[in-house]
mmCIF file of C-alpha atoms in Angstrom:
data_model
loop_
_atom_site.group_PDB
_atom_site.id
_atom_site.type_symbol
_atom_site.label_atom_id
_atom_site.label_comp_id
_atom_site.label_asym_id
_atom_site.label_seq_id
_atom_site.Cartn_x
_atom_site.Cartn_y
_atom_site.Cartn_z
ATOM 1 C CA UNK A 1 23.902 72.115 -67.149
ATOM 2 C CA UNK A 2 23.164 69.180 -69.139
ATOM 3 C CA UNK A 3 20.130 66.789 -68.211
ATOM 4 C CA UNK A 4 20.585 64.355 -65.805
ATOM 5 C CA UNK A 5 21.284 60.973 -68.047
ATOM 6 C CA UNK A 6 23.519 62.469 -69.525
ATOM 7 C CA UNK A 7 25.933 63.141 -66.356
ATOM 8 C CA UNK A 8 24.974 59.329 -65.283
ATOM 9 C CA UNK A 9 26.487 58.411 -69.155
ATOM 10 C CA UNK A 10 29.350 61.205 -69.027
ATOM 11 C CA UNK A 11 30.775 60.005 -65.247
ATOM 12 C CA UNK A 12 31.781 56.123 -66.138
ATOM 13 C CA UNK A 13 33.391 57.953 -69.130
ATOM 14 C CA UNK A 14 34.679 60.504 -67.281
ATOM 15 C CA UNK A 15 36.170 57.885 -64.376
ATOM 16 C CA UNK A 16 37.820 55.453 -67.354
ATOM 17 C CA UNK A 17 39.589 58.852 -68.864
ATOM 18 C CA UNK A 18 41.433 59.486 -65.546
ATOM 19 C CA UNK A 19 42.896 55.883 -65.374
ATOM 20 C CA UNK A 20 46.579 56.249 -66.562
ATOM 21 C CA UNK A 21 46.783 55.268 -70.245
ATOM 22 C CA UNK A 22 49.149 52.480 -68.952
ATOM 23 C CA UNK A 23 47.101 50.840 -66.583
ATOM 24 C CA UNK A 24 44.335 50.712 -69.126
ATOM 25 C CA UNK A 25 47.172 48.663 -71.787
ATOM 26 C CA UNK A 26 48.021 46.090 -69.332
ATOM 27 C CA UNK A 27 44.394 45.519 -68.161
ATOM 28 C CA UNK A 28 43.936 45.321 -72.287
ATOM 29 C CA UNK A 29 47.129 42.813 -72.347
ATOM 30 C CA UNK A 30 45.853 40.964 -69.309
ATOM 31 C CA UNK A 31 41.784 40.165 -70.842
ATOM 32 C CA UNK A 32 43.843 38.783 -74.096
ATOM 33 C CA UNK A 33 46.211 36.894 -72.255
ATOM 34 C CA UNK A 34 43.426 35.116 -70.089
ATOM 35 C CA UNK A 35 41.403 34.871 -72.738
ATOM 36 C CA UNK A 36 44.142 33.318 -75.352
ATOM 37 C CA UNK A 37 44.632 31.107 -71.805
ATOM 38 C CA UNK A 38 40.955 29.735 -71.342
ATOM 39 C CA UNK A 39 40.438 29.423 -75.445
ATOM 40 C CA UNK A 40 43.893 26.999 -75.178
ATOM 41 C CA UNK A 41 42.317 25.060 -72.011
ATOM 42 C CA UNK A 42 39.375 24.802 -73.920
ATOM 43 C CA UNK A 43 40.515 23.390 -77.394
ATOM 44 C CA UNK A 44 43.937 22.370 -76.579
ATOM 45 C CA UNK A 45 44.917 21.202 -73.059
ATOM 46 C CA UNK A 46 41.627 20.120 -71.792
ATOM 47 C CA UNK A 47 41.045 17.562 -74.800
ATOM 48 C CA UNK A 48 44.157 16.104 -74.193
ATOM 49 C CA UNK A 49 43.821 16.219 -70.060
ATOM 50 C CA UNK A 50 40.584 14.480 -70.715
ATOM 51 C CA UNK A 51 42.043 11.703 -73.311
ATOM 52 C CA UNK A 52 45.144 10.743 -70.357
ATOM 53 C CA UNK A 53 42.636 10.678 -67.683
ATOM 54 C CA UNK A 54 40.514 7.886 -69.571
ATOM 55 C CA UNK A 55 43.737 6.148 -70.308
ATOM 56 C CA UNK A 56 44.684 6.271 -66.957
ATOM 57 C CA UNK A 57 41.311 4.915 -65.740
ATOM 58 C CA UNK A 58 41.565 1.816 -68.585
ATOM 59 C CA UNK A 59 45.015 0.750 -67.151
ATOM 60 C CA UNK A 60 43.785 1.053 -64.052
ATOM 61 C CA UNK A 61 40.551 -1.543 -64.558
ATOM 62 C CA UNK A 62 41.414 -5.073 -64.013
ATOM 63 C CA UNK A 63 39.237 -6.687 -67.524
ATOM 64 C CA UNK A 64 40.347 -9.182 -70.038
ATOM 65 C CA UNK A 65 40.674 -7.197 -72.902
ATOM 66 C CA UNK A 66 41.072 -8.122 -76.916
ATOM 67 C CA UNK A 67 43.977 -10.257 -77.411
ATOM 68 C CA UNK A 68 44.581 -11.647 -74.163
ATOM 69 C CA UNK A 69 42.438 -14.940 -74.863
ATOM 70 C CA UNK A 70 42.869 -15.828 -78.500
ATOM 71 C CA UNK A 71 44.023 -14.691 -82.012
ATOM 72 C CA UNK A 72 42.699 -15.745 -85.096
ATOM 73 C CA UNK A 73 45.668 -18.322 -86.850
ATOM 74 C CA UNK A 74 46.938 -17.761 -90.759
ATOM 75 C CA UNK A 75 49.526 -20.138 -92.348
ATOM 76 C CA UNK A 76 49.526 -17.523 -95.040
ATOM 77 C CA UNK A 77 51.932 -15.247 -93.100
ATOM 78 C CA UNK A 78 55.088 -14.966 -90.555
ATOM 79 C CA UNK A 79 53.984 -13.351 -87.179
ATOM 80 C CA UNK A 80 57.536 -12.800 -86.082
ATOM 81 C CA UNK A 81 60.887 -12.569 -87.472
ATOM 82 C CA UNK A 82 63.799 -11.741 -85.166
ATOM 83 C CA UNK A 83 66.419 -9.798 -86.211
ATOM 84 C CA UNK A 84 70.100 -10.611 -86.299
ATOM 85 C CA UNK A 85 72.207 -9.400 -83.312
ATOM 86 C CA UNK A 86 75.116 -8.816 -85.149
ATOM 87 C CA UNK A 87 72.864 -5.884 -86.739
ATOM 88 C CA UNK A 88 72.383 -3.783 -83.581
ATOM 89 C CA UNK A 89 74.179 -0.872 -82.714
ATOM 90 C CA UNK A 90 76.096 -1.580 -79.478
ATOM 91 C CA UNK A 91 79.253 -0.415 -77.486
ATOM 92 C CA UNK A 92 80.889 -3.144 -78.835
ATOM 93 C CA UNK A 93 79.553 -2.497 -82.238
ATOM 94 C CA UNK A 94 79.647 1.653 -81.944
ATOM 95 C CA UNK A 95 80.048 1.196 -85.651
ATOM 96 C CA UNK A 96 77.031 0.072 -87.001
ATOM 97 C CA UNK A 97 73.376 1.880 -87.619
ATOM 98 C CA UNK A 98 70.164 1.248 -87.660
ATOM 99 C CA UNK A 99 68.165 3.187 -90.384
ATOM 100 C CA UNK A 100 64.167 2.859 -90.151
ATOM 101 C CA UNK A 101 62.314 4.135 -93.197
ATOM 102 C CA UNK A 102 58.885 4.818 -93.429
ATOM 103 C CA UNK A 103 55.845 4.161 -95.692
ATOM 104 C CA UNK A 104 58.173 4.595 -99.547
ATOM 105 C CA UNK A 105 54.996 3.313 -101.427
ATOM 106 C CA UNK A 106 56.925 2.459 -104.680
ATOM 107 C CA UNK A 107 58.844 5.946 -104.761
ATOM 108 C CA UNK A 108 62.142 4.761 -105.122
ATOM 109 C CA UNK A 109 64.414 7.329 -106.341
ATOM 110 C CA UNK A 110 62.704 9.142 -102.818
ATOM 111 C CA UNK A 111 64.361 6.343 -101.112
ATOM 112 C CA UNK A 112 67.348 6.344 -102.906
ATOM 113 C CA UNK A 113 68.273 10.314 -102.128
ATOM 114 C CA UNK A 114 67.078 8.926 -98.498
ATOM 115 C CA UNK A 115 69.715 6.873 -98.214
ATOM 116 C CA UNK A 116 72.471 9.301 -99.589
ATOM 117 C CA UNK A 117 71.280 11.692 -97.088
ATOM 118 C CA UNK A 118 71.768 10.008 -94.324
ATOM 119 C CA UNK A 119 75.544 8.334 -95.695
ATOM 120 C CA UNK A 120 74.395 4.743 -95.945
ATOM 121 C CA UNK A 121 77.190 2.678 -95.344
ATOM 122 C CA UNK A 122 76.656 -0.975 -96.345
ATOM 123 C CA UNK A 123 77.425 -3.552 -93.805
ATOM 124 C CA UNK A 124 77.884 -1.036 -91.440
ATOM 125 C CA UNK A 125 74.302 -0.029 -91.827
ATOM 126 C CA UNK A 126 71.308 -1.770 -91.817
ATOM 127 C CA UNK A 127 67.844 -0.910 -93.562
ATOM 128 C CA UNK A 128 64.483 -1.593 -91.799
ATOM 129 C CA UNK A 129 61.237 -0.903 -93.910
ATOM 130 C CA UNK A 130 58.243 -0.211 -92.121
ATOM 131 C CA UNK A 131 55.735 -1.669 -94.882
ATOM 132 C CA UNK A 132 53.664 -0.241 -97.869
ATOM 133 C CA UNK A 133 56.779 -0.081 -99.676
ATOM 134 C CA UNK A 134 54.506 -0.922 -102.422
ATOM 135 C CA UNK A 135 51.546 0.645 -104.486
ATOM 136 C CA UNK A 136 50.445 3.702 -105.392
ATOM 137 C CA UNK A 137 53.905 4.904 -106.287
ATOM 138 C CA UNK A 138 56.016 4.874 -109.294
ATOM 139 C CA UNK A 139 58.306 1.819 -109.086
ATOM 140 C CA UNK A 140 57.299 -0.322 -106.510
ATOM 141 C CA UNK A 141 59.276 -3.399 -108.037
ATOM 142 C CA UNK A 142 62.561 -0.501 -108.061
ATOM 143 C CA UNK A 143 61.920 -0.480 -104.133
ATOM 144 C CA UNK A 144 61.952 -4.209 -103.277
ATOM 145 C CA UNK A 145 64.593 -4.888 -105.825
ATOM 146 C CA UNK A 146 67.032 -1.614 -103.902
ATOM 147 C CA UNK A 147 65.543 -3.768 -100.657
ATOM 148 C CA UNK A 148 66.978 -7.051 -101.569
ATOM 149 C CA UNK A 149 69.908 -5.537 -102.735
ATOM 150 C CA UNK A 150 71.043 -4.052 -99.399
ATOM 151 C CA UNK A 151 69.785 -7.080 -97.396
ATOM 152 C CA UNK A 152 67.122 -4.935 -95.887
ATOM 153 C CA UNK A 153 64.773 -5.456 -93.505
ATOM 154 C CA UNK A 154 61.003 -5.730 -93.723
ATOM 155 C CA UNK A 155 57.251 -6.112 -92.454
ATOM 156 C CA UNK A 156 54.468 -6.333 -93.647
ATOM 157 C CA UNK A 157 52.169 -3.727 -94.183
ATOM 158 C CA UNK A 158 48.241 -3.615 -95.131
ATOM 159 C CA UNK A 159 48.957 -2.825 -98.981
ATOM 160 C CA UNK A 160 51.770 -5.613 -98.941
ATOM 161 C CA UNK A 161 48.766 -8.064 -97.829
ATOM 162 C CA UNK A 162 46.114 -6.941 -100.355
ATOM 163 C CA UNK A 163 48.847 -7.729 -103.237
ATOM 164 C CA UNK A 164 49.686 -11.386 -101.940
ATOM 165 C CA UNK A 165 45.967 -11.876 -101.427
ATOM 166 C CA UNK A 166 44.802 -10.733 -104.750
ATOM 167 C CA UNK A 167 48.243 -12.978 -106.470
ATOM 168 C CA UNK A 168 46.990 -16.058 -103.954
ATOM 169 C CA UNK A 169 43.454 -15.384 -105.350
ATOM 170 C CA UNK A 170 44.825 -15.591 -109.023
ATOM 171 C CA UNK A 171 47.190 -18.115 -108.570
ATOM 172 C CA UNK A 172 44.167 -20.468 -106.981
ATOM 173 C CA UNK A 173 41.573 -19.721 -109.616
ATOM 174 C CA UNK A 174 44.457 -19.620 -112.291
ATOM 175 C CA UNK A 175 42.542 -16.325 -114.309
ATOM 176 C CA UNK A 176 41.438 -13.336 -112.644
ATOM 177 C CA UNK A 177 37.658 -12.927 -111.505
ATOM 178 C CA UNK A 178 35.607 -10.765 -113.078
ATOM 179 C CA UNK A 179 34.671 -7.346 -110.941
ATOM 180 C CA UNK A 180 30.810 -6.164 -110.369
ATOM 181 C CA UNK A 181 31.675 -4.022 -114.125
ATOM 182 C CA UNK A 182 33.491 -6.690 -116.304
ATOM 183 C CA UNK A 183 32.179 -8.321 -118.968
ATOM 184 C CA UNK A 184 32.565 -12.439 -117.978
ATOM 185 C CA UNK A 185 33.292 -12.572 -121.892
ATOM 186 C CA UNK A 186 36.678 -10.358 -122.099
ATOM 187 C CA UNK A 187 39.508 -11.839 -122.293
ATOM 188 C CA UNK A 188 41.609 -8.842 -120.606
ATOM 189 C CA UNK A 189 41.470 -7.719 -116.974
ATOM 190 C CA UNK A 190 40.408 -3.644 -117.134
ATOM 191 C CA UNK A 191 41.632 -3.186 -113.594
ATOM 192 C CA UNK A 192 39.532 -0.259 -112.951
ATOM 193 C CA UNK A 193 37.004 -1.412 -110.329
ATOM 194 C CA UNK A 194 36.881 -2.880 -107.260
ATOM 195 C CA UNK A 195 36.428 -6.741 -107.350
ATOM 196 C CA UNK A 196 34.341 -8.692 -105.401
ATOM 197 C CA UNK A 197 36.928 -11.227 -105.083
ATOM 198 C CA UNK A 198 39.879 -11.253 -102.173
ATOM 199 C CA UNK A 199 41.856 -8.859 -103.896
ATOM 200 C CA UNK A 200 40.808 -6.237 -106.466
ATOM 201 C CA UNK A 201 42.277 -4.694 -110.284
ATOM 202 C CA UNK A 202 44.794 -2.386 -108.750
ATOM 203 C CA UNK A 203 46.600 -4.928 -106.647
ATOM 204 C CA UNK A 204 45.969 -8.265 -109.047
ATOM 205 C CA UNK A 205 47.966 -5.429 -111.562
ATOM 206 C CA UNK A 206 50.562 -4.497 -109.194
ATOM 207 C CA UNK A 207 51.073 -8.280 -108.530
ATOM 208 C CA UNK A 208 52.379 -8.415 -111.870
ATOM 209 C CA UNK A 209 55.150 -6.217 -112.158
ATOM 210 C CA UNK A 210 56.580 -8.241 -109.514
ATOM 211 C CA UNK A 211 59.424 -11.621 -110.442
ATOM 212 C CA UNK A 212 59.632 -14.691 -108.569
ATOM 213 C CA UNK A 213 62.151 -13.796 -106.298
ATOM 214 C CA UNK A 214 60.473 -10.606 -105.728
ATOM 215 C CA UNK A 215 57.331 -12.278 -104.341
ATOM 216 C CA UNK A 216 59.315 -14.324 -102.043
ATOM 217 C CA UNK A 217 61.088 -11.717 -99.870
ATOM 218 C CA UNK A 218 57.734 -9.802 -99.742
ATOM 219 C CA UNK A 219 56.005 -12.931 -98.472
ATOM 220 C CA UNK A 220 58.941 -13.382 -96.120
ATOM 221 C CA UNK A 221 58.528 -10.209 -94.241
ATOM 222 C CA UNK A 222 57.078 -10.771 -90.887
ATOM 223 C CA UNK A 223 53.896 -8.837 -89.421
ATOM 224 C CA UNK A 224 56.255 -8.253 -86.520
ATOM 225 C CA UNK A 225 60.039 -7.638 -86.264
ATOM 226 C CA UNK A 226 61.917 -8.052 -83.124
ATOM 227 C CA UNK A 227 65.005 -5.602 -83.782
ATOM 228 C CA UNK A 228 66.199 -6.839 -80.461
ATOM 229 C CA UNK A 229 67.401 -4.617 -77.380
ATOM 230 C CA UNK A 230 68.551 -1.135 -77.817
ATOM 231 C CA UNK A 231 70.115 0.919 -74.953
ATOM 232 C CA UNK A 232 67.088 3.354 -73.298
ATOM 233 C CA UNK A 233 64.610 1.713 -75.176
ATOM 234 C CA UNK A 234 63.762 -1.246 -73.940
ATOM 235 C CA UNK A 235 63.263 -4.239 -76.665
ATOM 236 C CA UNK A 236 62.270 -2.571 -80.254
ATOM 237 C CA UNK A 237 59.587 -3.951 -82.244
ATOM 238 C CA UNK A 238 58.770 -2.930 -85.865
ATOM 239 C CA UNK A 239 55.432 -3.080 -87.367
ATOM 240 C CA UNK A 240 53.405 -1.014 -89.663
ATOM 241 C CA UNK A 241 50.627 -0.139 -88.162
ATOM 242 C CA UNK A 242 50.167 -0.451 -83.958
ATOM 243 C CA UNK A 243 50.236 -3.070 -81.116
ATOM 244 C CA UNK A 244 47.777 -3.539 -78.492
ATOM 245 C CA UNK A 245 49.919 -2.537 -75.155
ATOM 246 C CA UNK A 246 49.927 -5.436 -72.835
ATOM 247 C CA UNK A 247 49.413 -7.944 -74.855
ATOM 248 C CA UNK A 248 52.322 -11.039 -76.034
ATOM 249 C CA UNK A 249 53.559 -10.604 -79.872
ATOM 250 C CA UNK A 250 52.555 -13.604 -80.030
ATOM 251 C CA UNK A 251 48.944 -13.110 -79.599
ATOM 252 C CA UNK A 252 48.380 -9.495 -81.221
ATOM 253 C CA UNK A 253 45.960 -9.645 -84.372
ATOM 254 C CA UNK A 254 47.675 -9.300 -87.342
ATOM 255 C CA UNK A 255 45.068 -7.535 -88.900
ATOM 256 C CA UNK A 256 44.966 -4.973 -86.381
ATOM 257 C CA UNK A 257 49.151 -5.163 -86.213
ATOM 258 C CA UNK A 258 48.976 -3.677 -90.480
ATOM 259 C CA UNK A 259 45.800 -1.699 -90.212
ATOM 260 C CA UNK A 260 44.850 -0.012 -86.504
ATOM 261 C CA UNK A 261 44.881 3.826 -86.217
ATOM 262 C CA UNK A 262 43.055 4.174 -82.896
ATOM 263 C CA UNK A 263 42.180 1.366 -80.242
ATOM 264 C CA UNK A 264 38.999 1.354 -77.614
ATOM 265 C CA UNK A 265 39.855 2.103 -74.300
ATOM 266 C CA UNK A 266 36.801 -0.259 -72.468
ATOM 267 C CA UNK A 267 37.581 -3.086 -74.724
ATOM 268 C CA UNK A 268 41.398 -2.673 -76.093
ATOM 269 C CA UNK A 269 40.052 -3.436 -79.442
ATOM 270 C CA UNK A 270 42.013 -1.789 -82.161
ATOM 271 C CA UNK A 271 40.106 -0.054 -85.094
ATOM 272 C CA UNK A 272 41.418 1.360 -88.331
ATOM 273 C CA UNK A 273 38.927 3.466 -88.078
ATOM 274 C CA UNK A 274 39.752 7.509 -86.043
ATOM 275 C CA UNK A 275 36.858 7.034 -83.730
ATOM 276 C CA UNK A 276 38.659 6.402 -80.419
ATOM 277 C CA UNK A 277 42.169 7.038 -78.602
ATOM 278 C CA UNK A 278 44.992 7.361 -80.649
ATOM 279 C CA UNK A 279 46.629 3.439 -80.101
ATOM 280 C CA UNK A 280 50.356 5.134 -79.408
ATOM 281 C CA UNK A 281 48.996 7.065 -76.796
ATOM 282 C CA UNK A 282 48.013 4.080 -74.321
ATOM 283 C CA UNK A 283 51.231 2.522 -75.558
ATOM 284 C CA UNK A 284 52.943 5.005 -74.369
ATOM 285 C CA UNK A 285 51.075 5.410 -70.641
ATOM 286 C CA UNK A 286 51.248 1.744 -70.443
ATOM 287 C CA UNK A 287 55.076 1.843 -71.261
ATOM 288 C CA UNK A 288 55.555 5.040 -68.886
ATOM 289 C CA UNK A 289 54.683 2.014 -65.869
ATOM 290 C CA UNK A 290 56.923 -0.576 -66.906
ATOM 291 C CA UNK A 291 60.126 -0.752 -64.569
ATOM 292 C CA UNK A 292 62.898 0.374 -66.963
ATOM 293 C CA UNK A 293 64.424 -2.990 -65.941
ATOM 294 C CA UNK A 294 61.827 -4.909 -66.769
ATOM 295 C CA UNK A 295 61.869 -7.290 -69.625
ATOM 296 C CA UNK A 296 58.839 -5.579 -70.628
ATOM 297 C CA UNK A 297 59.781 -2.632 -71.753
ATOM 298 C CA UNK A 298 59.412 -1.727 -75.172
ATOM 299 C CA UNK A 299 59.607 0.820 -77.846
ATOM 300 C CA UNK A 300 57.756 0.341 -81.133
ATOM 301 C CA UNK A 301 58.512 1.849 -84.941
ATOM 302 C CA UNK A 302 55.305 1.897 -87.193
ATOM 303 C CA UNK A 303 54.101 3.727 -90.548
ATOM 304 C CA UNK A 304 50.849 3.258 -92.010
ATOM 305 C CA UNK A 305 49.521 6.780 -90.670
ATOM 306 C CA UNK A 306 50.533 9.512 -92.718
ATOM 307 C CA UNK A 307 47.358 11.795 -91.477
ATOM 308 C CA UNK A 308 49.629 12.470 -88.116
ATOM 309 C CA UNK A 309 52.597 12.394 -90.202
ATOM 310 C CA UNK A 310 55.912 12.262 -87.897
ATOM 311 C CA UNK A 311 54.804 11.093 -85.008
ATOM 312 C CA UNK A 312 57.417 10.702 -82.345
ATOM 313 C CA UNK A 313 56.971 10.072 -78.686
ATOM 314 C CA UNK A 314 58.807 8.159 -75.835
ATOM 315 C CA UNK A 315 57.918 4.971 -76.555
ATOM 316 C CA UNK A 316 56.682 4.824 -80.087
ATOM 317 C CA UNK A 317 57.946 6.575 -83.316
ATOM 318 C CA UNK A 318 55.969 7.252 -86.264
ATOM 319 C CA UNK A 319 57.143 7.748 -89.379
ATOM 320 C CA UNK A 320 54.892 8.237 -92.106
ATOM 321 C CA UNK A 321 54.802 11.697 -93.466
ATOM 322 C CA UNK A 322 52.898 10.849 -96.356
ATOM 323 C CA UNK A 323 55.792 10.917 -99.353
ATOM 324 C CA UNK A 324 53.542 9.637 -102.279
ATOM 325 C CA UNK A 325 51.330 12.083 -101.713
ATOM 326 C CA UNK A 326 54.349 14.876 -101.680
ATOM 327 C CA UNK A 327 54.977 15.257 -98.476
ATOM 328 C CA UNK A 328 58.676 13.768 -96.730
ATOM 329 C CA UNK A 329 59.868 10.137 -96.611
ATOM 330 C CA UNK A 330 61.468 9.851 -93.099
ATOM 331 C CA UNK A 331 63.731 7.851 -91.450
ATOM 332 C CA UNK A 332 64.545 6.761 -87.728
ATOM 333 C CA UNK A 333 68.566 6.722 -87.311
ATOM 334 C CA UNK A 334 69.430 5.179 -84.314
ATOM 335 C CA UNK A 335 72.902 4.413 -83.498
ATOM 336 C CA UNK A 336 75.446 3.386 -80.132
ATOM 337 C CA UNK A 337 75.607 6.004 -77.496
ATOM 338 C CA UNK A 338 78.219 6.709 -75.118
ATOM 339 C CA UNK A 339 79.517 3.289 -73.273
ATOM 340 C CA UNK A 340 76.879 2.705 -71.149
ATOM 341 C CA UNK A 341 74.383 5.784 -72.044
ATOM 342 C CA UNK A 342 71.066 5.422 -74.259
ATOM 343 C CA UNK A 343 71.748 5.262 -77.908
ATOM 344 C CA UNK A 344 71.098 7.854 -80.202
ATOM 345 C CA UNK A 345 68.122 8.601 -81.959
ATOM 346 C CA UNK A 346 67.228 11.366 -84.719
ATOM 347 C CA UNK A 347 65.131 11.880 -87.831
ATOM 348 C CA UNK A 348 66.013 12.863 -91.251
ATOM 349 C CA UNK A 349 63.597 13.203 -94.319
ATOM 350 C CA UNK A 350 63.584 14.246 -97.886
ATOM 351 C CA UNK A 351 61.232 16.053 -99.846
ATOM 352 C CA UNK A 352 59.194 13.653 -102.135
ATOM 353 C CA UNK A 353 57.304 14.388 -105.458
ATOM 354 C CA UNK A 354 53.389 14.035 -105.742
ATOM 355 C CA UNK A 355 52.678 10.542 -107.462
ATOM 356 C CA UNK A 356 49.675 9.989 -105.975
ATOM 357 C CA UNK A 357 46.313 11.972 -105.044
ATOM 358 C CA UNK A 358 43.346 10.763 -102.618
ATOM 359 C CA UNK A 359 40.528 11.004 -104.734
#
């Protein structure tokens, strides 16, 4: 007979062996299953459960929040265009298309096999760019002059800005400041280092390749562009980077408008920083309580973003899949519906080569 710890040892053994073989694989299947469950609670569901809850609780609080008092003027700029009626897809004009590109960020031949992809059909389609069409890229000058050419249309976006900045900053000093690593002496502008001035090398370069008439239409795209009303969606606004929900057009920041990523839920102040609530997800809560009759409802179109990439939601599409960097260029197709149904919406991108590389 064997001693007695090692009967106390054997008998759990002994009891587990006599469970049927198919009990024991479900019990198996059931820990994973509850535990794949509580690790997805944990780091998936609960983050996000958390992040609507606060957004909840901020629509809820009656505050003035950024925007609602002031906004800072610039005559340097157009704060809203509105776009031509005629342009809109409609039951009366079942014919015509919308087509909503993303950051192209001087990759024009990208935007080019874009455009073939989807059939553009000039007038009966009509090209919106969501800014930072420029820089970075290949041929940015290629990409405004293929704008212009199709009468597209435009906003501006944060890199757009930096280049008429740093040509306003050389065009009022008439020669270009020297940078923190220039010699004062040199006659040439190296345009490899940050100035201290209101633009810096890269864009007072890029500012170059760029005619008269170029210039102009860049200067004439808006921060914001009304599209007008489309069927389901309430008005639709294009910008490049975000809107603060609740707030007039009128009165958002335009700084914010081309650079916010995230936005602070006790204050509403947008941040192009990621340290806060992703801006399009208030926009959408806040939109998600707006009558669908109401005059203010809205659904927005931005870029700027291409860390989330395609970013598409109820209220709010993003588009920015990061082509200069080789990922997609993408674009928002929206056209008529059925008489008296919500128009049609889809997304179709094309692969894009790597011209550029975050150093």
């Amino acid at each position: 007979m064997p001693p007695p710890w090692k009967r106390i040892v054997a008998a759990p053994a002994s009891r587990l062996s006599q469970v049927p073989r198919r009990v024991q694989r479900y019990f198996v299947i059931y820990a994973t299953l509850l535990l794949a469950a509580w690790v997805s609670w944990k780091w998936v569901f609960q983050p996000d459960w958390d992040t609507n809850r606060a957004i909840e609780n901020s629509l809820n609080e009656e505050k003035v929040f950024f925007g609602s008092n002031m906004r800072p003027e610039f005559s340097d700029m157009i704060q809203i265009k509105t776009m031509d009626s005629r342009l809109l897809p409609t039951d009366e004009n079942f014919k015509q298309r919308l087509v909503i590109v993303g950051d192209v960020h001087g990759c024009k031949d990208e935007l080019q096999a874009l455009l073939d992809k989807v059939k553009f059909r000039a007038p009966h389609d009509h090209l919106i760019l969501t800014g930072d069409m420029i820089s970075k890229g290949p041929d940015s000058a290629g990409v405004v002059s293929l704008a212009r050419s199709l009468s597209a249309s435009c906003v501006r976006g944060n890199h757009e800005d930096r280049m008429l900045l740093a040509l306003a900053d050389m065009r009022g000093h008439h020669a270009a400041l020297p940078g923190p690593a220039e010699d004062p002496t040199n006659g040439r502008d190296l345009l490899d280092e940050e100035s201290f001035s209101h633009g810096d090398y890269t864009f007072r370069s890029l500012a170059r390749e760029f005619d008269d008439k170029q210039i102009k239409w860049l200067q004439a795209c808006p921060v914001i562009l009304r599209v007008g009303e489309i069927a389901g969606f309430g008005e639709m606004v294009v910008v490049h980077a975000g809107l603060v929900p609740g707030i007039p057009l009128e009165r958002q920041d335009p700084y914010h408008v081309m650079n916010m990523r995230t936005i602070d839920l006790d204050t509403r102040l947008p941040s192009e920083n990621r340290e806060g609530t992703p801006w399009e997800k208030l926009w959408n809560k806040y939109q998600s309580r707006v009558p669908s009759q109401s005059a203010e409802r809205s659904s927005v179109v931005y870029g700027h973003d291409s860390k989330r990439g395609k970013n598409i939601h109820k209220y709010s599409f993003g588009l920015d899949s990061g082509c200069v960097a080789g990922g997609r260029l993408t674009a928002l197709v929206i056209e008529a519906g059925r008489k008296g149904e919500a128009a049609k919406t889809s997304t179709v991108d094309v692969k894009c080569k790597t011209h550029w590389q975050k150093s």
